[in-house]
Amino acid sequence: MENSAPAKSHEWLTRLSVKLYRYRTLVRRHWWIPLLTVSLGLAIEGWIVVQKPDLFESTGRLIVGDQVQIEQGQKVIEDTNYYYGTQLGLLENPQIRERAEERLRLMAPELSADHELEMTATVVPRTSIFEVAATGTNPEYTQRFVDSIMQEFIAYKREQRADSADSTMMQVKEEMAQLGRTREKAEADLRQFVEKNNMGLWKEQGETAGRFLSELKTQQAVLINERNRLQNLSSEQLLQQPSSAARRPAPAGEAEETAATSGNNSPMADTLNQQYIQATQKLMQAKAEYADRNKVWKPAHPGLIRIKDDIDSIERLLATIQEQNSESTGARIAAINAELKTLDGSIANWETRALEASRKNAEAKRLEDAVARSKDFYDKLSLSMTGLDVGRGIDQQRLTISMNATPARAVPPKTLAHLATGLIGGLIAAFLVLALLDKTDDRVTSSSEVLEQFSEPILGQIPNVETSRTEAGLPQLQPEDERFMYAEAFRSLRSSLVFMPGQSELRSLIVTSAIPGEGKSTIASNLAVTMAMAGARVVLVDADLRRGDMASLFDIDGRFGLSSILRGEVNWRSVTQETKYPTLTLIPRGPVTNQSGELLLAPPMDQMMKELREAFDLVIFNTSPVLATDDAAALAPNFDGTLMVIRAGFTSSRLTQNSLRALYQRQVNVLGLILNCVDAEMPDYYYYRYPKYYAA
């Protein structure tokens, strides 16, 4: 998983490199297409240059400042964001151009309009100077047009500013009138509200109600806390821990309501508490004395009996105090509940008063804010009106013509630009034509394209060594051949066959191709030589009975051969020819015949094949192309395997596919493909390109 991304990247680069190489080959093959399209493009642009009328250019300059002066000496700075771009767009506005043309028709009716005239406007860097240029075929009209366009631009700007100021003034006046009415209504509403409601009294009532509510809620919290204490503590705990909660005075208006219940049982509770504490102390002393006397006196001693009676009396007193305290606590809780109920009513009453005062005050505040907002908006619009009045005094001469239109001068034709256009257009047209040719050309040039179009494996890639061809043809491989990549490619093909998976025994092979000219005879002969160099006893049979020429490749006598054997004229052993390779034997074609299909299916063929398998380790047949005759398709089912040769940049993929389908219909065992005449400079060619790597 870690190497998946680099692998995909490498695959993509390989595909791109192969595609670029294919286009380079296509350009070499059809070099006349770019030459023709570029020549045509240059010719067209040259004709345009010759036919184009003479042009004249005139230039003028206009100052369009973004800072202006007012009569009072103040400065007004306009927003410069997009300012210059807006002014340039306005200069090139069709409406301004129409006004300029109309101006020329009125002032110079003798000049005919130049409909081919082009106008451009630019800003001089770091300045507020606009340069207006026009190009046309009439020099006088062009010059006067530049002056006219600048004048109409200034007039248009003045009209626009005047219309804008008037329109803005009217809008501001309408808004001020509306705001005046709004402010008057808000002030009337406020007066009416104040007259109807005594706001001073309501404000004082709101403050008093807030203060009373705070005191009442504090008193309510104290009572609730005291009630919880009385309810949660036992009678003994209450007697041991007397109440210490402070009683806060009630508001003046509520003093009479709470006086009755605020302290009814507190003195009694304190008295019982003191009695309980004193009795408890006496009880402890009596018990201590009893314990001490009990050690000395006998139980019937009068003094000890007296102490015992005192203890019983004190305990009865404590029980009575606790009972009285329980009754007092219940009464106190009932009093607190009654007091809390009274407080709830008082709090609800004062909350109603506070809420009403708050609503009155809020409404008054809202009306006051409405009056303040109306007044503030009205004051701002008054300032805007003052600014608009000042704007009427702005000096409009900030739009000035700094340089009138120059006399129109001839514009040299843009010959180089036209020629560049013709060149680029020609190259684009050539690319489109070549791309179309590449799309329609199904000839494969590399292993990558073979893998894309065929499911059969590539057993070997044989590099193109046409430079080593002599008058006698392409030399056979030698034991110390200096064509290092060529020899290594056949060794790789040999290894692919020897170690091919799923093929337990390959004793007989057929080498064929789709059409003539793909190099199958060269592949078959050099494969036989490579196998023989490895020590195998190999017999190479030239089974192309129409055009086979193996005898000339090995420079031997080919008067008798396979056709003679199949006719029954000779035995195969008598026509075998020894070659300069010790373990390689050749059976040449023999006399040419047009009955190859019948002879190859004759009984002598089966007998010869049986004897050849027994006498040699490997039998290699070089047959005619599949689409040329039926010889290969008829022979191949009786062989262990078939090798299909494809010549790079020569063979149509469609024809090769048809050939493979014809073989598969006869149940032929196609071992794989051999890509012949591969350019060693192909990006996906896998052999090392430096010959000295192979040199001994």
XYZ file of C-alpha atoms in Angstrom:
696
model
C 0.000 0.000 0.000
C 2.889 2.345 0.762
C 4.284 2.005 -2.776
C 0.940 2.325 -4.573
C 1.166 6.107 -5.034
C 4.770 6.109 -6.421
C 3.873 3.168 -8.673
C 0.856 5.005 -10.094
C 2.924 8.155 -10.574
C 5.620 6.203 -12.407
C 3.019 4.487 -14.576
C 1.469 7.830 -15.456
C 4.858 9.315 -16.382
C 5.624 6.287 -18.538
C 2.331 6.632 -20.397
C 2.989 10.317 -20.979
C 6.521 9.640 -22.233
C 5.258 6.960 -24.617
C 2.578 9.323 -25.918
C 5.120 12.079 -26.522
C 7.412 9.622 -28.283
C 4.524 8.468 -30.460
C 3.825 12.077 -31.473
C 7.491 12.643 -32.219
C 7.485 9.583 -34.466
C 4.290 10.810 -36.083
C 5.888 14.198 -36.821
C 8.921 12.517 -38.360
C 6.691 10.384 -40.539
C 4.355 13.235 -41.568
C 6.762 16.164 -41.401
C 5.046 17.770 -44.382
C 1.807 18.374 -42.393
C 3.290 20.980 -39.973
C 5.188 22.519 -42.874
C 1.999 22.821 -44.912
C -0.190 24.216 -42.095
C 2.441 26.721 -40.916
C 3.032 27.865 -44.490
C -0.711 28.252 -45.008
C -1.078 30.220 -41.747
C 1.800 32.549 -42.639
C 0.369 33.044 -46.129
C -3.077 33.965 -44.771
C -1.690 36.441 -42.233
C 0.630 37.896 -44.877
C -2.334 38.454 -47.197
C -4.179 40.175 -44.309
C -1.206 42.495 -43.760
C -1.043 43.369 -47.470
C -4.795 43.969 -47.787
C -5.174 45.915 -44.543
C -5.577 49.696 -45.135
C -3.086 52.210 -43.727
C -3.895 53.267 -40.188
C -3.278 56.588 -38.436
C -3.105 57.268 -34.704
C -3.788 60.406 -32.678
C -3.306 60.858 -28.900
C -4.635 63.328 -26.344
C -4.335 63.701 -22.587
C -6.997 64.438 -19.998
C -6.585 65.216 -16.282
C -9.229 63.491 -14.176
C -8.367 64.406 -10.582
C -9.786 62.726 -7.514
C -9.186 65.883 -5.375
C -11.092 69.129 -5.983
C -11.251 72.631 -4.454
C -14.313 74.328 -2.902
C -14.941 78.061 -2.869
C -14.254 78.224 0.871
C -10.791 76.717 0.263
C -11.635 73.268 1.630
C -10.673 70.041 -0.175
C -12.984 67.190 -1.086
C -11.288 63.812 -1.579
C -13.297 61.300 -3.588
C -13.009 57.592 -2.875
C -10.223 56.330 -5.143
C -11.188 52.651 -4.845
C -11.970 51.587 -8.412
C -12.155 55.263 -9.319
C -9.775 55.164 -12.282
C -11.276 51.928 -13.602
C -14.726 53.522 -13.516
C -13.518 56.595 -15.407
C -11.805 54.437 -18.050
C -15.017 52.491 -18.543
C -16.922 55.762 -18.863
C -14.477 57.080 -21.491
C -15.100 53.953 -23.587
C -18.863 54.119 -23.053
C -20.767 53.816 -26.370
C -22.982 56.723 -25.307
C -19.935 59.050 -25.024
C -18.744 57.836 -28.432
C -22.118 58.518 -30.028
C -22.101 62.039 -28.589
C -18.577 62.614 -29.926
C -19.556 61.370 -33.395
C -22.658 63.577 -33.367
C -20.504 66.542 -32.349
C -18.181 65.909 -35.320
C -21.124 65.657 -37.730
C -22.319 69.095 -36.599
C -18.921 70.826 -36.467
C -17.258 69.169 -39.468
C -19.928 67.847 -41.842
C -17.375 67.638 -44.650
C -15.598 64.750 -42.866
C -17.045 61.322 -43.467
C -17.333 59.060 -40.429
C -14.561 56.487 -40.012
C -16.401 53.325 -39.026
C -13.170 51.346 -38.558
C -11.931 53.771 -35.906
C -10.807 52.193 -32.615
C -10.444 54.138 -29.376
C -8.550 53.164 -26.195
C -7.963 54.929 -22.867
C -5.183 54.274 -20.337
C -3.929 55.833 -17.111
C -0.355 57.117 -16.935
C 1.192 55.246 -13.966
C 1.241 57.120 -10.612
C -0.749 60.051 -12.035
C -4.347 61.061 -12.630
C -3.636 61.688 -16.342
C -5.724 59.698 -18.807
C -4.260 59.117 -22.265
C -6.876 58.814 -24.981
C -5.755 57.269 -28.286
C -7.679 56.568 -31.476
C -6.655 54.638 -34.580
C -8.435 55.022 -37.916
C -7.997 55.181 -41.671
C -8.812 58.922 -41.955
C -6.042 61.001 -40.242
C -8.020 64.259 -39.894
C -11.165 62.540 -38.628
C -9.092 60.537 -36.155
C -7.464 63.657 -34.673
C -10.720 65.571 -34.312
C -12.439 62.517 -32.870
C -9.917 62.393 -29.978
C -10.594 66.061 -29.148
C -14.331 65.495 -29.396
C -14.323 62.419 -27.140
C -12.424 64.296 -24.389
C -14.759 67.300 -24.590
C -17.871 65.138 -24.493
C -16.471 63.224 -21.530
C -16.025 66.491 -19.559
C -19.522 67.682 -20.529
C -21.062 64.365 -19.565
C -19.347 64.418 -16.154
C -20.616 67.969 -15.444
C -24.165 67.034 -16.429
C -23.982 63.921 -14.331
C -22.755 65.830 -11.250
C -25.408 68.549 -11.630
C -28.221 66.018 -12.050
C -26.928 64.048 -9.098
C -26.727 67.142 -6.844
C -30.277 68.265 -7.719
C -31.693 64.800 -7.243
C -29.931 64.403 -3.910
C -31.119 67.829 -2.756
C -34.748 66.920 -3.476
C -34.435 63.608 -1.656
C -32.855 65.258 1.403
C -35.579 67.905 1.515
C -38.311 65.249 1.384
C -36.621 63.250 4.135
C -36.240 66.387 6.305
C -39.932 67.203 5.899
C -40.889 63.649 6.826
C -38.548 63.699 9.839
C -39.958 67.061 10.924
C -43.448 65.613 11.011
C -42.204 62.522 12.853
C -40.404 64.634 15.471
C -43.470 66.834 16.061
C -45.673 63.773 16.571
C -43.168 62.232 19.018
C -42.978 65.468 21.051
C -46.805 65.733 21.148
C -47.111 62.124 22.337
C -44.570 62.770 25.087
C -46.351 65.931 26.299
C -49.715 64.193 26.321
C -48.321 61.270 28.299
C -46.642 63.524 30.876
C -49.849 65.589 31.321
C -52.005 62.517 31.712
C -49.667 60.847 34.239
C -48.023 62.609 37.205
C -44.521 61.270 36.359
C -42.916 62.826 39.476
C -45.328 60.953 41.736
C -44.895 57.723 39.773
C -41.119 57.970 39.963
C -41.249 58.524 43.768
C -43.727 55.668 44.114
C -41.433 53.366 42.144
C -38.481 54.168 44.444
C -40.605 53.713 47.624
C -42.080 50.451 46.375
C -38.635 49.113 45.598
C -37.326 49.983 49.053
C -40.384 48.480 50.828
C -40.195 45.299 48.721
C -36.564 44.825 49.720
C -37.342 45.179 53.451
C -40.403 42.929 53.271
C -38.546 40.172 51.447
C -35.706 40.364 53.984
C -38.197 39.974 56.837
C -39.869 37.108 54.957
C -36.542 35.297 54.600
C -35.811 35.695 58.342
C -39.213 34.247 59.292
C -38.889 31.322 56.901
C -35.449 30.541 58.329
C -36.830 30.691 61.901
C -39.776 28.433 61.014
C -37.461 25.867 59.413
C -35.296 25.895 62.550
C -38.300 25.320 64.829
C -39.623 22.511 62.606
C -36.332 20.668 62.151
C -34.982 20.766 65.775
C -36.343 18.671 68.624
C -37.752 20.207 71.817
C -34.575 19.356 73.753
C -32.372 20.827 70.977
C -34.462 24.011 70.968
C -34.083 24.356 74.726
C -30.324 23.871 74.444
C -29.983 26.292 71.446
C -32.215 29.342 71.921
C -33.192 31.463 68.928
C -30.684 34.169 68.026
C -32.289 35.475 64.814
C -32.552 39.207 64.749
C -35.977 40.694 64.213
C -35.872 43.534 61.664
C -38.501 46.287 62.034
C -41.272 46.249 59.483
C -41.803 49.174 57.099
C -43.659 52.127 58.465
C -46.854 51.175 56.659
C -46.766 47.607 57.929
C -45.608 48.121 61.613
C -49.104 47.729 63.013
C -49.818 44.601 60.966
C -46.805 42.628 62.267
C -46.466 43.975 65.854
C -48.836 41.404 67.290
C -46.964 38.391 66.001
C -43.389 39.587 65.947
C -42.487 38.785 69.566
C -45.429 37.069 71.363
C -43.638 33.901 72.451
C -40.036 34.996 72.552
C -39.951 35.920 76.333
C -41.599 32.660 77.281
C -39.165 30.678 75.127
C -36.238 32.444 76.743
C -37.673 31.787 80.282
C -38.166 28.084 79.552
C -34.683 27.937 78.133
C -33.151 29.443 81.279
C -35.250 27.138 83.527
C -34.222 24.107 81.456
C -30.558 24.993 81.701
C -30.755 25.617 85.482
C -32.703 22.401 86.063
C -30.247 20.455 83.925
C -27.334 21.801 85.945
C -29.109 20.945 89.269
C -29.821 17.454 87.961
C -26.198 16.918 87.120
C -25.108 18.157 90.558
C -27.661 15.955 92.327
C -26.576 12.893 90.371
C -22.950 13.638 91.138
C -23.729 14.029 94.852
C -25.794 10.811 94.826
C -22.894 8.963 93.221
C -20.487 10.215 95.867
C -22.850 9.511 98.850
C -23.816 6.124 97.522
C -20.278 4.988 98.094
C -20.490 5.856 101.838
C -24.177 5.673 102.802
C -26.425 2.678 102.712
C -29.511 2.781 100.450
C -31.819 3.317 103.430
C -29.907 6.267 104.671
C -32.233 9.318 104.976
C -29.752 11.633 103.282
C -29.407 9.353 100.280
C -33.219 9.010 100.040
C -33.538 12.798 100.113
C -31.030 13.177 97.254
C -32.913 10.539 95.267
C -36.174 12.437 95.775
C -34.496 15.656 94.578
C -33.334 13.926 91.420
C -36.844 12.654 90.670
C -38.287 16.096 91.310
C -35.798 17.754 88.931
C -36.501 15.183 86.188
C -40.262 15.845 86.509
C -39.520 19.559 86.209
C -37.464 18.984 83.013
C -40.289 16.944 81.506
C -42.727 19.720 82.285
C -40.414 22.327 80.743
C -40.038 20.246 77.550
C -43.808 19.835 77.300
C -44.320 23.567 77.748
C -41.580 24.280 75.172
C -43.248 21.981 72.626
C -46.530 23.817 73.062
C -44.695 27.158 72.817
C -42.880 26.020 69.649
C -46.148 24.960 67.982
C -47.680 28.313 68.850
C -44.594 30.086 67.524
C -44.745 28.175 64.215
C -48.433 29.048 63.820
C -47.628 32.705 64.527
C -44.816 32.670 61.969
C -47.128 31.121 59.333
C -49.718 33.805 59.984
C -47.023 36.477 59.769
C -45.704 35.020 56.486
C -49.223 35.045 55.037
C -49.558 38.692 55.958
C -46.160 39.409 54.407
C -47.163 37.607 51.164
C -50.138 39.903 50.793
C -48.030 42.997 51.473
C -45.332 41.880 49.010
C -47.933 41.215 46.267
C -49.445 44.655 46.848
C -46.113 46.467 46.660
C -45.015 44.402 43.618
C -48.153 45.545 41.784
C -47.340 49.169 42.636
C -43.685 48.761 41.553
C -44.670 47.075 38.246
C -47.141 49.823 37.413
C -44.527 52.505 38.166
C -41.961 50.644 36.044
C -44.358 50.468 33.064
C -45.101 54.177 33.329
C -41.402 55.063 33.503
C -40.541 52.740 30.553
C -43.219 54.271 28.365
C -41.972 57.766 29.228
C -38.394 56.695 28.401
C -39.503 55.240 25.044
C -41.245 58.480 24.078
C -38.206 60.527 25.140
C -35.887 58.291 23.032
C -38.184 58.658 20.005
C -37.994 62.430 20.303
C -34.168 62.292 20.663
C -33.762 60.031 17.601
C -35.951 62.208 15.422
C -34.018 65.308 16.470
C -30.652 63.587 15.834
C -31.660 62.438 12.313
C -33.031 65.859 11.525
C -29.754 67.530 12.587
C -27.720 65.134 10.416
C -29.864 65.856 7.348
C -29.441 69.580 8.017
C -25.662 69.093 7.876
C -26.074 67.116 4.615
C -28.069 69.992 3.131
C -25.248 72.360 4.114
C -22.720 70.064 2.391
C -24.824 69.949 -0.768
C -25.022 73.723 -0.805
C -21.250 73.855 -0.467
C -20.897 71.257 -3.272
C -22.520 73.649 -5.693
C -19.394 75.788 -5.368
C -16.978 72.997 -6.340
C -14.521 73.944 -9.064
C -15.432 71.769 -12.042
C -12.220 72.640 -13.864
C -10.526 69.649 -12.200
C -11.572 67.850 -15.429
C -9.250 69.487 -17.937
C -7.639 68.633 -21.244
C -3.892 68.777 -20.617
C -2.951 67.997 -24.227
C -5.095 68.307 -27.310
C -5.078 65.563 -29.893
C -1.767 65.238 -31.735
C -1.697 65.236 -35.553
C -2.475 61.726 -36.731
C 0.639 59.798 -37.716
C 0.892 56.609 -39.688
C 0.890 53.395 -37.654
C 3.336 50.777 -38.892
C 1.615 47.480 -39.673
C 2.046 44.817 -37.005
C 3.727 42.422 -39.372
C 5.528 40.425 -36.706
C 2.343 40.006 -34.669
C 0.463 38.768 -37.727
C 3.268 36.378 -38.643
C 3.356 35.075 -35.070
C -0.407 34.545 -35.243
C -0.003 32.652 -38.509
C 2.801 30.545 -37.047
C 0.884 29.676 -33.892
C -2.313 29.009 -35.828
C -0.434 26.745 -38.228
C 1.135 24.803 -35.383
C -2.251 24.382 -33.698
C -3.790 23.151 -36.958
C -0.868 20.748 -37.440
C -1.326 19.422 -33.922
C -5.049 18.832 -34.526
C -4.374 17.009 -37.802
C -1.649 14.885 -36.215
C -3.891 14.139 -33.240
C -6.602 12.993 -35.654
C -4.101 10.804 -37.494
C -2.889 9.370 -34.192
C -6.482 8.644 -33.189
C -7.147 6.726 -36.402
C -3.737 4.988 -36.436
C -3.975 1.705 -34.510
C -0.390 0.598 -35.100
C 1.366 -0.162 -31.831
C 4.810 1.278 -31.166
C 5.577 0.194 -27.599
C 4.966 -2.538 -25.073
C 2.612 -0.254 -23.125
C 0.296 0.030 -26.124
C 0.461 -3.731 -26.716
C -0.596 -4.391 -23.118
C -3.501 -1.965 -23.502
C -4.865 -3.636 -26.658
C -3.994 -7.321 -26.214
C -4.550 -9.806 -23.418
C -1.673 -12.065 -24.545
C 1.668 -11.658 -22.725
C 4.716 -10.086 -24.347
C 7.438 -12.743 -24.445
C 10.083 -10.532 -25.999
C 10.932 -7.074 -27.304
C 13.439 -7.137 -30.160
C 15.172 -3.766 -30.770
C 15.459 -2.264 -34.214
C 18.958 -2.962 -35.683
C 18.299 -1.962 -39.289
C 21.576 -0.008 -39.247
C 23.439 -3.337 -39.225
C 21.691 -4.572 -42.388
C 24.003 -5.359 -45.326
C 23.391 -6.131 -49.001
C 22.953 -9.797 -48.044
C 20.369 -8.864 -45.435
C 20.310 -8.637 -41.663
C 23.195 -10.721 -40.235
C 22.363 -13.642 -37.964
C 23.376 -13.618 -34.334
C 26.968 -14.560 -33.629
C 28.502 -16.049 -30.469
C 30.310 -12.748 -29.797
C 27.789 -10.449 -31.447
C 28.482 -6.748 -30.903
C 24.786 -5.889 -31.129
C 24.500 -6.253 -27.399
C 20.850 -5.224 -26.878
C 19.787 -7.269 -29.907
C 21.462 -10.416 -28.600
C 20.189 -9.848 -25.057
C 16.614 -9.478 -26.314
C 16.747 -12.962 -27.892
C 18.280 -14.399 -24.728
C 15.343 -12.916 -22.812
C 12.923 -14.477 -25.321
C 14.658 -17.830 -24.838
C 14.297 -17.554 -21.062
C 10.620 -16.635 -21.379
C 10.001 -19.849 -23.344
C 12.141 -22.112 -21.186
C 10.625 -20.942 -17.907
C 7.081 -20.333 -19.146
C 4.611 -21.366 -16.419
C 1.997 -23.969 -17.265
C 3.952 -25.361 -20.234
C 5.516 -28.629 -19.094
C 7.124 -29.430 -22.462
C 7.689 -27.240 -25.522
C 9.127 -29.440 -28.254
C 7.563 -27.793 -31.298
C 6.935 -24.120 -32.045
C 5.418 -22.125 -34.901
C 6.545 -18.551 -35.557
C 4.056 -16.530 -37.599
C 2.637 -13.015 -38.056
C -0.519 -11.320 -39.266
C 0.818 -9.885 -42.549
C 4.101 -10.053 -44.509
C 6.994 -7.761 -43.622
C 6.840 -8.106 -39.829
C 10.181 -9.930 -39.504
C 8.935 -13.393 -38.500
C 11.692 -15.153 -40.523
C 14.377 -13.125 -38.745
C 12.758 -13.857 -35.367
C 12.458 -17.592 -36.113
C 16.066 -17.928 -37.351
C 17.631 -15.952 -34.485
C 15.474 -17.749 -31.914
C 16.757 -21.064 -33.313
C 20.342 -19.747 -33.169
C 19.863 -18.597 -29.546
C 18.430 -21.982 -28.518
C 21.297 -23.777 -30.285
C 23.857 -21.572 -28.508
C 22.385 -22.829 -25.219
C 23.209 -26.409 -26.291
C 19.777 -27.556 -27.493
C 19.488 -29.655 -30.638
C 17.313 -27.445 -32.800
C 15.876 -27.978 -36.265
C 14.558 -24.902 -38.082
C 11.996 -25.680 -40.816
C 11.131 -23.092 -43.487
C 7.384 -23.850 -43.847
C 6.591 -20.717 -45.891
C 6.327 -22.668 -49.135
C 5.470 -19.580 -51.195
C 7.996 -16.966 -50.124
C 10.277 -18.577 -47.532
C 13.978 -17.711 -47.883
C 15.751 -19.293 -44.930
C 18.385 -20.830 -47.225
C 19.704 -17.397 -48.212
C 19.740 -16.264 -44.563
C 22.088 -19.135 -43.667
C 23.852 -19.142 -47.059
C 23.129 -22.818 -47.860
C 21.744 -24.787 -50.806
C 17.941 -24.603 -50.863
C 17.069 -26.515 -54.042
C 15.544 -29.355 -52.034
C 13.569 -28.882 -48.898
C 10.185 -29.190 -47.161
C 8.112 -29.108 -50.367
C 10.232 -31.975 -51.740
C 9.686 -33.997 -48.542
C 5.912 -33.456 -48.529
C 5.655 -34.541 -52.183
C 7.441 -37.790 -51.264
C 10.406 -37.070 -53.467
C 13.049 -37.310 -50.727
C 13.421 -38.251 -47.081
C 13.755 -35.403 -44.603
C 17.163 -36.629 -43.463
C 18.572 -36.186 -46.951
C 17.595 -32.501 -47.209
C 18.690 -31.301 -43.769
C 21.499 -28.787 -43.928
C 24.115 -28.263 -41.272
C 24.746 -24.656 -40.297
C 27.756 -22.993 -38.779
C 26.091 -23.414 -35.408
C 26.959 -26.930 -34.182
C 23.530 -27.958 -32.844
C 21.358 -26.091 -35.353
C 19.949 -27.922 -38.401
C 17.971 -26.295 -41.214
C 15.353 -27.769 -43.516
C 14.949 -25.186 -46.327
C 11.753 -24.428 -48.186
C 12.513 -26.332 -51.371
C 10.821 -25.541 -54.698
C 8.059 -22.887 -54.560
C 4.541 -24.293 -54.736
C 0.985 -22.913 -54.719
C -0.340 -26.122 -53.088
C 1.137 -25.445 -49.669
C -2.205 -25.964 -47.881
C -2.642 -29.461 -49.313
C 0.998 -30.476 -48.791
C 1.136 -29.336 -45.145
C -1.956 -31.449 -44.365
C -0.644 -34.531 -46.235
C 0.307 -37.757 -44.292
C 4.072 -37.275 -44.829
C 3.848 -34.176 -42.631
C 2.696 -36.156 -39.579
C 5.367 -38.789 -40.071
C 8.105 -36.187 -40.467
C 6.979 -34.320 -37.333
C 7.039 -37.538 -35.317
C 10.589 -38.295 -36.409
C 11.754 -34.698 -35.895
C 10.478 -34.717 -32.286
C 12.493 -37.873 -31.639
C 15.665 -36.590 -33.300
C 15.765 -33.004 -31.915
C 15.099 -31.184 -28.666
C 13.181 -28.365 -30.363
C 11.406 -28.028 -33.717
C 10.773 -24.472 -34.966
C 8.545 -23.885 -38.012
C 8.602 -20.553 -39.853
C 5.202 -20.315 -41.571
C 3.502 -17.855 -43.868
C 1.426 -14.940 -42.387
C -1.960 -15.919 -40.957
C -3.980 -13.472 -43.084
C -2.034 -14.280 -46.273
C -2.654 -18.051 -46.376
C -4.292 -20.748 -44.290
C -0.983 -22.585 -43.733
C -0.255 -21.361 -40.212
C -3.828 -21.870 -38.985
C -3.832 -25.397 -40.437
C -0.471 -26.413 -38.933
C -0.623 -24.705 -35.543
C -3.120 -27.056 -33.784
C -0.557 -29.890 -34.068
C 2.240 -27.882 -32.384
C 2.959 -27.281 -28.719
C 2.813 -23.508 -29.081
C 2.583 -20.553 -31.462
C 4.435 -17.232 -31.332
C 2.809 -14.167 -32.955
C 5.237 -11.504 -34.242
C 4.160 -7.829 -34.287
C 6.352 -5.195 -35.890
C 6.325 -1.909 -33.973
C 4.917 1.015 -35.931
C 3.984 -1.264 -38.831
C 1.305 -3.750 -37.904
C -2.343 -2.737 -37.488
C -3.781 -3.868 -34.166
C -7.021 -4.723 -35.920
C -5.235 -7.139 -38.295
C -3.313 -8.761 -35.444
C -6.566 -9.246 -33.511
C -8.136 -10.886 -36.572
C -5.126 -13.208 -36.853
C -5.359 -14.225 -33.202
C -9.095 -14.904 -33.521
C -8.398 -17.153 -36.539
C -5.850 -19.135 -34.505
C -8.108 -19.417 -31.464
C -10.899 -20.771 -33.662
C -8.585 -23.721 -34.476
C -7.832 -24.275 -30.758
C -4.249 -23.093 -31.199
C -2.074 -22.624 -28.110
C -0.838 -19.031 -28.569
C 2.041 -18.653 -26.149
C 2.394 -14.884 -26.514
C 3.517 -11.942 -28.617
C 6.943 -10.837 -29.809
C 7.267 -7.102 -30.432
C 9.818 -6.669 -33.239
C 11.790 -3.607 -34.396
C 11.216 -1.693 -31.150
C 12.991 1.644 -30.967
C 15.488 1.319 -28.124
C 14.833 4.977 -27.261
C 11.240 4.179 -26.268
C 10.601 5.286 -22.653
C 9.155 1.885 -21.678
C 11.886 -0.228 -23.296
C 13.335 -2.186 -20.409
C 16.833 -3.077 -21.609
C 19.846 -1.061 -20.523
C 20.810 1.209 -23.385
C 24.543 1.532 -22.850
C 26.401 -1.142 -24.896
C 29.533 -0.994 -22.756
C 27.470 -2.421 -19.893
C 27.347 -5.699 -21.826
C 30.906 -5.561 -23.153
C 33.311 -8.141 -21.743
